[in-house]
Amino acid sequence: MGINFDSFLAFRFKDGELQPIEHPHIPKFEDLLHIERQKEELRKNTLKLVMDLPAHDALLWGDRGTGKSSLVKSMLGLFASKGLRLVQVYQMDILHLSDLYGLLRRTSQKFILFFDDLSFERHDQQVNVLKSLLDGDVEERPKNVVIYVTSNRRNLMPENLEEEKFPEERRIQIVSLVERFGIRLGFFSFSKEEYLDIVMHYAKAKGLAIDKEELEKRALDWARERYGFSGRAAYQLIKDLEGQLMLKSLGWLP
């Protein structure tokens, strides 16, 4: 494929081909608030990877907008200088993952294979393929590769097995897949206080000139319209306010 792993930090593996990403999104590790335990656990595991020490695959599961994907991508900001690279893999390409193993095995860099928002439906045969490639396939996994998965589902699949013909067999299959992840981190909705703290942090980082009480009011209205408190809602609010304040400074808004 002729990929230069020295020139790019992130890649996309799609339709069986590895494509470099010229402008990767790398969130700041320190901007991810109120997930301190999850941050430290993933940071330590990724440090092991880049130091050529045994590292686990990781499953990050839980509520939307709580920082799962941002935390994975933030690892590049911490360790790219030590040779870390990130490859986003799409679910449809699970069947081609062994081809990717062969390519990455020949490099000196360390790789996170990133499956974002992964989930399976009942009787999805990709489950068995991923199980084998995580641990148990005839081919040995490259030592410079870990798999990080984010999902809104704790078990990657629907937990209601009442309609299954053989629910116990399906339950064993689910547990067998999840147990292959040495690290499993849960992410949960933020409290109102945590949400407001994140809003204030982003507002300060952007240098927004807005009264604290007014900002809190806008933040709560914003969250109410979006059905809950999340880091994503906080980020979107600040982005919206930043644009409004800039328009106001240019005389386009009263």
XYZ file of N, CA and C in Angstrom:
762
model
N 0.815 -1.216 0.000
C 0.000 0.000 0.000
C 0.854 1.275 0.000
N 2.131 1.176 0.397
C 3.008 2.328 0.365
C 2.661 3.407 1.371
N 2.141 3.047 2.524
C 1.760 4.033 3.528
C 2.995 4.458 4.325
N 3.164 5.778 4.487
C 4.261 6.313 5.293
C 3.751 6.585 6.698
N 4.081 5.714 7.630
C 3.574 5.860 8.993
C 4.312 6.942 9.778
N 5.414 7.459 9.230
C 6.114 8.560 9.890
C 5.437 9.904 9.607
N 4.754 9.998 8.499
C 4.201 11.288 8.058
C 2.789 11.547 8.550
N 2.077 10.512 8.991
C 0.693 10.671 9.414
C 0.481 10.039 10.780
N -0.416 10.643 11.556
C -0.719 10.136 12.896
C -1.943 9.240 12.918
N -2.855 9.454 11.997
C -4.122 8.720 12.011
C -4.455 8.221 10.605
N -5.204 7.125 10.590
C -5.552 6.471 9.332
C -6.983 5.951 9.419
N -7.532 5.691 8.239
C -8.869 5.115 8.140
C -8.748 3.809 7.348
N -9.244 2.719 7.923
C -9.242 1.429 7.219
C -10.669 1.169 6.754
N -10.875 1.321 5.469
C -12.226 1.243 4.921
C -12.188 0.497 3.599
N -13.135 -0.411 3.431
C -13.213 -1.232 2.211
C -11.905 -1.964 1.962
N -11.245 -2.367 3.053
C -10.026 -3.148 2.937
C -8.789 -2.343 2.591
N -8.879 -1.005 2.589
C -7.738 -0.165 2.253
C -7.421 0.791 3.400
N -6.127 1.052 3.570
C -5.669 1.965 4.621
C -5.450 3.345 4.019
N -6.155 4.346 4.573
C -6.102 5.698 4.024
C -5.592 6.662 5.095
N -4.545 7.450 4.806
C -4.052 8.427 5.787
C -5.031 9.569 5.983
N -5.075 10.111 7.185
C -5.918 11.260 7.526
C -5.006 12.456 7.754
N -5.120 13.460 6.916
C -4.208 14.602 6.986
C -4.471 15.504 8.182
N -5.731 15.607 8.593
C -6.069 16.522 9.689
C -6.875 15.780 10.756
N -6.233 14.948 11.546
C -6.962 14.177 12.565
C -7.487 15.071 13.691
N -8.618 14.669 14.231
C -9.182 15.357 15.394
C -8.568 14.751 16.650
N -7.800 15.565 17.395
C -7.114 15.077 18.590
C -7.558 15.927 19.779
N -8.578 15.497 20.531
C -9.012 16.260 21.707
C -7.901 16.335 22.743
N -7.927 17.399 23.528
C -6.947 17.552 24.598
C -7.333 16.673 25.781
N -6.401 15.879 26.228
C -6.628 14.969 27.348
C -7.113 15.720 28.580
N -6.530 16.891 28.842
C -6.874 17.655 30.050
C -8.248 18.310 29.963
N -8.828 18.384 28.761
C -10.158 18.976 28.613
C -11.282 17.989 28.912
N -10.950 16.724 29.104
C -11.965 15.704 29.369
C -12.164 15.603 30.880
N -13.212 16.211 31.355
C -13.444 16.338 32.792
C -14.415 15.286 33.310
N -14.260 14.978 34.621
C -15.171 14.106 35.361
C -15.212 12.662 34.840
N -14.123 12.269 34.207
C -13.938 10.850 33.864
C -12.496 10.466 34.233
N -12.071 10.923 35.406
C -10.666 10.795 35.785
C -10.207 9.342 35.877
N -11.040 8.477 36.447
C -10.644 7.074 36.580
C -10.481 6.440 35.211
N -11.410 6.699 34.306
C -11.343 6.126 32.967
C -10.131 6.664 32.205
N -9.858 7.959 32.372
C -8.709 8.567 31.705
C -7.403 7.906 32.140
N -7.241 7.745 33.438
C -5.989 7.202 33.948
C -5.813 5.743 33.546
N -6.905 4.995 33.540
C -6.826 3.578 33.167
C -6.398 3.430 31.705
N -6.995 4.223 30.829
C -6.647 4.113 29.414
C -5.261 4.696 29.144
N -4.902 5.758 29.838
C -3.561 6.341 29.664
C -2.485 5.325 30.036
N -2.637 4.657 31.166
C -1.642 3.676 31.607
C -1.535 2.520 30.627
N -2.679 2.059 30.129
C -2.658 0.938 29.187
C -1.970 1.328 27.883
N -2.241 2.542 27.405
C -1.622 2.997 26.164
C -0.131 3.238 26.352
N 0.251 3.697 27.527
C 1.670 3.860 27.834
C 2.390 2.509 27.771
N 1.758 1.467 28.272
C 2.342 0.131 28.175
C 2.571 -0.254 26.715
N 1.591 0.050 25.872
C 1.718 -0.275 24.448
C 2.940 0.400 23.847
N 3.075 1.710 24.045
C 4.170 2.437 23.395
C 5.526 2.093 24.012
N 5.520 1.540 25.222
C 6.761 1.127 25.874
C 7.096 -0.339 25.614
N 6.390 -0.959 24.689
C 6.618 -2.370 24.329
C 6.332 -3.316 25.489
N 5.379 -2.956 26.322
C 4.951 -3.801 27.429
C 3.586 -4.401 27.095
N 3.202 -5.508 27.743
C 1.893 -6.103 27.463
C 0.762 -5.119 27.755
N -0.133 -4.939 26.788
C -1.259 -4.010 26.925
C -2.549 -4.721 26.532
N -3.652 -4.257 27.116
C -4.953 -4.881 26.897
C -5.718 -4.221 25.755
N -6.651 -4.956 25.174
C -7.726 -4.352 24.396
C -8.697 -3.708 25.377
N -9.432 -2.693 24.905
C -10.305 -1.953 25.818
C -11.682 -1.733 25.198
N -12.697 -1.901 26.033
C -14.082 -1.611 25.669
C -14.559 -0.439 26.510
N -14.915 0.658 25.849
C -15.443 1.837 26.520
C -16.930 1.907 26.199
N -17.776 1.717 27.191
C -19.208 1.626 26.940
C -19.957 2.626 27.838
N -21.151 2.997 27.409
C -21.967 3.852 28.267
C -22.734 4.911 27.507
N -23.172 5.918 28.264
C -24.072 6.935 27.723
C -23.405 7.773 26.641
N -24.235 8.278 25.746
C -23.753 9.109 24.648
C -23.208 10.438 25.182
N -22.183 10.947 24.492
C -21.680 12.281 24.797
C -20.892 12.392 26.081
N -20.377 11.269 26.592
C -19.667 11.303 27.877
C -18.153 11.193 27.718
N -17.657 11.223 26.487
C -16.221 11.311 26.283
C -15.525 10.038 25.852
N -16.267 9.007 25.492
C -15.640 7.727 25.136
C -14.724 7.884 23.915
N -15.275 8.360 22.818
C -14.487 8.500 21.592
C -13.393 9.551 21.749
N -13.716 10.648 22.413
C -12.720 11.705 22.615
C -11.538 11.197 23.422
N -11.797 10.348 24.405
C -10.711 9.813 25.216
C -9.780 8.950 24.376
N -10.341 8.106 23.524
C -9.498 7.273 22.660
C -8.631 8.150 21.765
N -9.244 9.131 21.119
C -8.494 9.984 20.192
C -7.462 10.847 20.916
N -7.719 11.174 22.176
C -6.777 12.004 22.938
C -5.454 11.286 23.196
N -5.447 9.967 23.071
C -4.197 9.226 23.271
C -3.128 9.658 22.270
N -3.528 10.088 21.084
C -2.566 10.573 20.095
C -1.839 11.805 20.606
N -2.568 12.684 21.277
C -1.936 13.881 21.818
C -0.896 13.562 22.876
N -1.100 12.467 23.594
C -0.176 12.079 24.654
C 1.030 11.306 24.120
N 0.819 10.461 23.109
C 1.846 9.478 22.770
C 2.266 9.432 21.299
N 1.770 10.333 20.461
C 2.180 10.301 19.048
C 3.685 10.472 18.911
N 4.286 11.288 19.776
C 5.735 11.504 19.701
C 6.521 10.254 20.060
N 5.870 9.297 20.712
C 6.503 8.023 21.060
C 6.183 6.926 20.051
N 5.580 7.311 18.928
C 5.321 6.351 17.868
C 3.915 5.801 17.816
N 2.994 6.363 18.606
C 1.618 5.867 18.571
C 0.900 6.370 17.332
N 0.135 5.483 16.702
C -0.720 5.839 15.581
C -2.112 5.273 15.831
N -3.115 5.890 15.223
C -4.501 5.451 15.408
C -5.101 5.105 14.051
N -5.747 3.956 13.993
C -6.421 3.517 12.766
C -7.896 3.303 13.078
N -8.756 4.119 12.488
C -10.189 3.909 12.664
C -10.641 2.823 11.696
N -11.269 1.801 12.262
C -11.734 0.659 11.469
C -13.262 0.638 11.494
N -13.864 0.462 10.344
C -15.320 0.432 10.264
C -15.821 -1.001 10.433
N -17.008 -1.110 10.993
C -17.543 -2.425 11.340
C -17.584 -3.364 10.137
N -17.880 -2.822 8.981
C -17.973 -3.658 7.779
C -16.630 -4.294 7.413
N -15.537 -3.735 7.949
C -14.211 -4.229 7.595
C -13.621 -5.162 8.644
N -14.434 -5.613 9.587
C -13.956 -6.610 10.544
C -13.430 -7.842 9.808
N -14.075 -8.189 8.711
C -13.670 -9.378 7.945
C -12.284 -9.222 7.332
N -11.818 -7.960 7.173
C -10.515 -7.712 6.561
C -9.431 -7.419 7.607
N -9.760 -7.589 8.872
C -8.842 -7.174 9.921
C -7.523 -7.950 9.888
N -7.573 -9.204 9.507
C -6.332 -9.985 9.442
C -5.382 -9.420 8.384
N -5.918 -8.842 7.299
C -5.077 -8.193 6.293
C -4.367 -6.985 6.890
N -5.081 -6.254 7.728
C -4.485 -5.088 8.379
C -3.392 -5.518 9.359
N -3.629 -6.607 10.063
C -2.595 -7.148 10.962
C -1.289 -7.367 10.197
N -1.399 -7.962 9.030
C -0.208 -8.267 8.249
C 0.570 -7.023 7.871
N -0.142 -5.939 7.570
C 0.506 -4.691 7.186
C 1.192 -4.025 8.383
N 0.507 -3.979 9.529
C 1.026 -3.266 10.699
C 2.141 -4.026 11.394
N 2.165 -5.326 11.221
C 3.170 -6.153 11.876
C 4.592 -5.762 11.437
N 4.720 -5.220 10.237
C 6.041 -4.930 9.673
C 6.553 -3.538 10.027
N 5.846 -2.804 10.874
C 6.226 -1.429 11.184
C 6.750 -1.317 12.607
N 7.434 -0.205 12.886
C 7.970 0.032 14.228
C 7.001 0.807 15.109
N 5.976 1.440 14.506
C 5.013 2.216 15.290
C 4.081 1.295 16.078
N 3.396 1.900 17.042
C 2.384 1.197 17.835
C 1.015 1.701 17.398
N 0.033 0.784 17.363
C -1.256 1.140 16.768
C -2.436 0.841 17.691
N -3.348 1.810 17.764
C -4.681 1.590 18.307
C -5.613 1.382 17.120
N -6.248 0.217 17.048
C -7.312 0.007 16.062
C -8.613 0.420 16.738
N -9.252 1.446 16.210
C -10.352 2.132 16.882
C -11.672 1.824 16.180
N -12.544 1.095 16.885
C -13.916 0.864 16.438
C -14.832 1.800 17.209
N -15.415 2.772 16.532
C -16.241 3.767 17.205
C -17.718 3.406 17.083
N -18.419 3.442 18.231
C -19.863 3.188 18.262
C -20.199 1.823 17.664
N -19.494 0.812 18.121
C -19.684 -0.545 17.610
C -20.873 -1.216 18.288
N -21.668 -1.906 17.520
C -22.762 -2.704 18.081
C -23.147 -3.762 17.069
N -23.671 -4.856 17.581
C -24.089 -5.962 16.728
C -25.566 -6.252 16.946
N -26.199 -6.773 15.926
C -27.570 -7.228 16.063
C -27.561 -8.747 16.262
N -28.702 -9.279 16.613
C -28.792 -10.725 16.830
C -28.361 -11.490 15.582
N -27.658 -12.584 15.800
C -27.235 -13.497 14.733
C -26.233 -12.849 13.771
N -25.563 -11.779 14.203
C -24.549 -11.140 13.371
C -23.277 -11.987 13.406
N -22.862 -12.484 12.252
C -21.712 -13.374 12.188
C -20.391 -12.659 12.415
N -20.386 -11.320 12.334
C -19.170 -10.566 12.615
C -18.729 -10.737 14.063
N -19.664 -11.104 14.935
C -19.330 -11.339 16.336
C -18.262 -12.414 16.454
N -18.469 -13.516 15.777
C -17.519 -14.624 15.864
C -16.179 -14.272 15.245
N -16.209 -13.476 14.155
C -14.965 -13.067 13.518
C -14.158 -12.184 14.466
N -14.836 -11.203 15.103
C -14.135 -10.313 16.019
C -13.601 -11.073 17.226
N -14.371 -12.020 17.738
C -13.898 -12.839 18.853
C -12.593 -13.530 18.514
N -12.517 -14.108 17.331
C -11.311 -14.824 16.926
C -10.130 -13.888 16.756
N -10.386 -12.724 16.176
C -9.291 -11.796 15.918
C -8.810 -11.115 17.190
N -9.690 -10.984 18.187
C -9.270 -10.441 19.472
C -8.363 -11.418 20.205
N -8.758 -12.673 20.187
C -7.992 -13.656 20.963
C -8.453 -15.060 20.573
N -7.633 -15.785 19.862
C -8.022 -17.152 19.582
C -7.890 -17.574 18.133
N -7.529 -16.617 17.249
C -7.350 -16.987 15.854
C -6.027 -17.743 15.691
N -5.892 -18.487 14.602
C -4.660 -19.228 14.342
C -3.472 -18.271 14.210
N -3.710 -17.097 13.609
C -2.648 -16.114 13.445
C -2.438 -15.334 14.739
N -1.188 -15.190 15.155
C -0.887 -14.424 16.357
C -1.072 -12.933 16.099
N -1.662 -12.255 17.060
C -1.851 -10.809 16.941
C -0.498 -10.100 16.948
N -0.310 -9.077 16.097
C 0.917 -8.275 16.185
C 1.050 -7.651 17.575
N 2.253 -7.642 18.106
C 2.473 -7.131 19.461
C 2.388 -5.606 19.536
N 2.379 -4.951 18.385
C 2.303 -3.492 18.369
C 0.887 -2.982 18.101
N -0.117 -3.824 18.355
C -1.512 -3.481 18.050
C -2.420 -3.782 19.238
N -3.271 -2.805 19.599
C -4.380 -3.058 20.520
C -5.665 -2.592 19.847
N -6.779 -3.099 20.335
C -8.090 -2.710 19.804
C -8.859 -1.968 20.895
N -9.292 -0.751 20.586
C -10.133 0.034 21.482
C -11.502 0.193 20.823
N -12.537 -0.161 21.542
C -13.907 -0.127 21.028
C -14.764 0.773 21.904
N -15.561 1.626 21.287
C -16.581 2.362 22.029
C -17.952 1.851 21.616
N -18.878 1.848 22.572
C -20.225 1.366 22.296
C -21.189 1.934 23.330
N -22.415 2.150 22.899
C -23.451 2.539 23.851
C -24.003 1.335 24.593
N -23.675 0.137 24.104
C -24.164 -1.090 24.721
C -23.058 -1.751 25.536
N -23.358 -2.091 26.759
C -22.360 -2.700 27.631
C -21.830 -4.015 27.061
N -22.686 -4.769 26.409
C -22.300 -6.071 25.877
C -22.207 -6.089 24.348
N -22.247 -4.898 23.740
C -22.127 -4.749 22.288
C -23.317 -5.289 21.515
N -24.252 -5.931 22.200
C -25.419 -6.506 21.536
C -26.652 -6.270 22.397
N -27.863 -6.389 21.815
C -29.075 -6.253 22.614
C -29.081 -7.255 23.761
N -29.512 -6.798 24.947
C -29.496 -7.677 26.110
C -30.810 -8.427 26.302
N -31.851 -8.033 25.565
C -33.134 -8.713 25.676
C -33.111 -9.982 24.839
N -33.005 -11.117 25.486
C -32.875 -12.388 24.784
C -34.158 -13.208 24.797
N -35.265 -12.585 25.200
C -36.508 -13.339 25.354
C -36.970 -13.967 24.054
N -36.674 -13.309 22.925
C -37.142 -13.813 21.642
C -36.175 -14.813 21.021
N -35.039 -15.030 21.663
C -34.064 -15.970 21.133
C -34.558 -17.408 21.294
N -34.270 -18.246 20.311
C -34.658 -19.652 20.385
C -33.837 -20.380 21.441
N -32.545 -20.023 21.528
C -31.661 -20.608 22.537
C -30.965 -19.473 23.297
N -31.689 -18.822 24.214
C -31.150 -17.629 24.884
C -29.877 -17.889 25.667
N -29.708 -19.065 26.264
C -28.507 -19.331 27.041
C -27.275 -19.394 26.144
N -27.411 -19.972 24.975
C -26.294 -20.022 24.036
C -25.899 -18.616 23.593
N -26.911 -17.779 23.366
C -26.624 -16.400 22.950
C -25.938 -15.632 24.074
N -26.374 -15.865 25.302
C -25.771 -15.192 26.449
C -24.302 -15.578 26.600
N -24.000 -16.833 26.388
C -22.613 -17.299 26.460
C -21.770 -16.633 25.367
N -22.353 -16.486 24.181
C -21.643 -15.840 23.082
C -21.327 -14.387 23.414
N -22.294 -13.677 24.016
C -22.096 -12.288 24.395
C -20.982 -12.171 25.428
N -21.059 -12.976 26.478
C -20.059 -12.923 27.540
C -18.683 -13.279 26.997
N -18.630 -14.245 26.098
C -17.360 -14.676 25.528
C -16.686 -13.553 24.758
N -17.464 -12.740 24.056
C -16.894 -11.609 23.325
C -16.382 -10.542 24.282
N -17.212 -10.132 25.233
C -16.851 -9.034 26.134
C -15.657 -9.404 27.001
N -15.566 -10.661 27.404
C -14.462 -11.081 28.264
C -13.109 -10.990 27.572
N -13.086 -10.864 26.272
C -11.828 -10.743 25.557
C -11.195 -9.361 25.717
N -11.958 -8.413 26.225
C -11.420 -7.083 26.497
C -10.883 -7.056 27.930
N -9.559 -6.892 28.055
C -8.959 -6.878 29.385
C -9.351 -5.661 30.194
N -9.710 -4.570 29.497
C -10.160 -3.351 30.167
C -11.570 -3.035 29.696
N -12.479 -2.840 30.647
C -13.855 -2.459 30.341
C -14.220 -1.261 31.209
N -14.451 -0.120 30.566
C -14.678 1.127 31.280
C -16.092 1.638 31.011
N -16.836 1.924 32.074
C -18.184 2.457 31.952
C -18.196 3.975 32.018
N -19.032 4.596 31.197
C -19.196 6.049 31.155
C -20.677 6.366 31.384
N -20.940 7.315 32.275
C -22.320 7.571 32.684
C -22.641 9.058 32.581
N -23.937 9.359 32.447
C -24.377 10.749 32.313
C -23.868 11.594 33.465
N -23.556 12.846 33.164
C -23.043 13.757 34.174
C -24.188 14.351 35.004
N -23.860 14.747 36.219
C -24.809 15.502 37.030
C -24.884 16.931 36.501
N -25.857 17.682 36.971
C -25.979 19.078 36.551
C -24.728 19.861 36.909
N -24.199 19.621 38.112
C -23.013 20.346 38.559
C -21.800 20.015 37.695
N -21.649 18.740 37.352
C -20.527 18.333 36.494
C -20.663 18.938 35.103
N -21.871 18.932 34.580
C -22.130 19.514 33.265
C -21.772 20.997 33.244
N -22.226 21.729 34.255
C -21.927 23.158 34.318
C -20.430 23.403 34.468
N -19.760 22.547 35.202
C -18.315 22.668 35.350
C -17.619 22.507 34.003
N -18.090 21.573 33.197
C -17.516 21.371 31.863
C -17.780 22.589 30.983
N -18.999 23.140 31.073
C -19.342 24.343 30.309
C -18.397 25.484 30.679
N -18.191 25.691 31.978
C -17.325 26.774 32.436
C -15.885 26.558 31.965
N -15.457 25.316 31.981
C -14.095 25.000 31.537
C -13.908 25.356 30.067
N -14.853 24.958 29.221
C -14.757 25.267 27.798
C -14.853 26.771 27.546
N -15.733 27.453 28.277
C -15.900 28.892 28.104
C -14.613 29.628 28.457
N -13.963 29.186 29.530
C -12.695 29.800 29.935
C -11.606 29.535 28.904
N -11.555 28.303 28.404
C -10.544 27.948 27.404
C -10.709 28.769 26.131
N -11.958 29.100 25.779
C -12.228 29.897 24.581
C -12.161 31.393 24.845
N -12.077 31.778 26.130
C -12.018 33.191 26.477
C -13.303 33.932 26.191
N -14.437 33.270 26.387
C -15.722 33.899 26.090
C -16.078 34.948 27.140
N -16.426 36.125 26.676
C -16.811 37.216 27.570
C -18.316 37.161 27.798
N -18.723 36.400 28.825
C -20.139 36.251 29.133
C -20.307 36.092 30.634
N -21.347 36.719 31.170
C -21.621 36.664 32.611
C -21.881 35.219 33.038
N -21.364 34.849 34.214
C -21.471 33.470 34.689
C -22.924 33.036 34.841
N -23.773 33.895 35.417
C -25.182 33.526 35.593
C -25.885 33.357 34.251
N -25.565 34.233 33.307
C -26.150 34.119 31.980
C -25.693 32.837 31.300
N -24.415 32.490 31.470
C -23.884 31.278 30.872
C -24.555 30.046 31.461
N -24.744 30.027 32.783
C -25.400 28.888 33.425
C -26.829 28.734 32.924
N -27.541 29.847 32.805
C -28.920 29.800 32.319
C -28.974 29.232 30.901
N -28.095 29.725 30.051
C -28.073 29.237 28.672
C -27.704 27.748 28.632
N -26.771 27.369 29.482
C -26.323 25.977 29.510
C -27.450 25.040 29.919
N -28.227 25.425 30.916
C -29.326 24.573 31.375
C -30.439 24.512 30.330
N -30.720 25.638 29.681
C -31.718 25.630 28.608
C -31.264 24.732 27.462
N -29.986 24.825 27.144
C -29.412 24.017 26.053
C -29.537 22.528 26.366
N -29.197 22.160 27.605
C -29.254 20.751 28.001
C -30.694 20.253 28.023
N -31.613 21.103 28.446
C -33.021 20.703 28.508
C -33.549 20.383 27.113
N -33.139 21.166 26.148
C -33.580 20.928 24.770
C -32.944 19.683 24.162
N -31.835 19.236 24.772
C -31.099 18.078 24.229
C -31.190 16.869 25.147
N -32.136 16.900 26.053
C -32.492 15.733 26.869
C -31.351 15.229 27.750
N -30.633 16.143 28.398
C -29.682 15.662 29.389
C -28.358 16.390 29.400
N -27.578 16.070 30.429
C -26.285 16.689 30.639
C -25.181 15.794 30.065
N -24.406 16.333 29.171
C -23.312 15.560 28.590
C -22.187 16.498 28.199
N -21.006 15.927 28.049
C -19.880 16.706 27.582
C -20.087 17.201 26.160
N -20.759 16.391 25.356
C -21.038 16.796 23.974
C -21.958 18.013 23.943
N -22.989 18.004 24.791
C -23.891 19.154 24.847
C -23.137 20.402 25.281
N -22.228 20.260 26.250
C -21.437 21.399 26.719
C -20.581 21.958 25.593
N -19.931 21.072 24.854
C -19.076 21.510 23.750
C -19.898 22.218 22.668
N -21.058 21.651 22.341
C -21.901 22.250 21.312
C -22.414 23.619 21.738
N -22.756 23.763 23.012
C -23.210 25.058 23.513
C -22.123 26.118 23.338
N -20.898 25.797 23.769
C -19.814 26.765 23.689
C -19.504 27.123 22.241
N -19.577 26.145 21.365
C -19.359 26.415 19.943
C -20.416 27.377 19.413
N -21.659 27.167 19.835
C -22.753 28.043 19.413
C -22.571 29.452 19.964
N -22.218 29.555 21.238
C -22.020 30.864 21.860
C -20.846 31.604 21.251
N -19.781 30.887 20.970
C -18.604 31.515 20.365
C -18.967 32.157 19.035
N -19.750 31.438 18.233
C -20.175 31.993 16.956
C -21.064 33.211 17.126
N -21.993 33.148 18.100
C -22.882 34.283 18.336
C -22.114 35.516 18.796
N -21.170 35.321 19.709
C -20.395 36.457 20.226
C -19.525 37.076 19.139
N -19.018 36.254 18.232
C -18.223 36.784 17.134
C -19.088 37.591 16.169
N -20.300 37.075 15.890
C -21.222 37.826 15.038
C -21.596 39.163 15.679
N -21.768 39.136 16.997
C -22.114 40.374 17.719
C -20.983 41.377 17.639
N -19.752 40.908 17.793
C -18.600 41.818 17.730
C -18.422 42.420 16.348
N -18.909 41.718 15.313
C -18.811 42.230 13.948
C -20.012 43.090 13.565
N -20.973 43.237 14.495
C -22.121 44.082 14.253
C -23.265 43.405 13.531
N -23.197 42.077 13.409
C -24.254 41.358 12.724
C -25.396 40.956 13.654
N -25.188 41.057 14.959
C -26.220 40.790 15.943
C -26.274 41.934 16.933
N -27.485 42.245 17.473
C -27.594 43.333 18.450
C -26.964 42.962 19.788
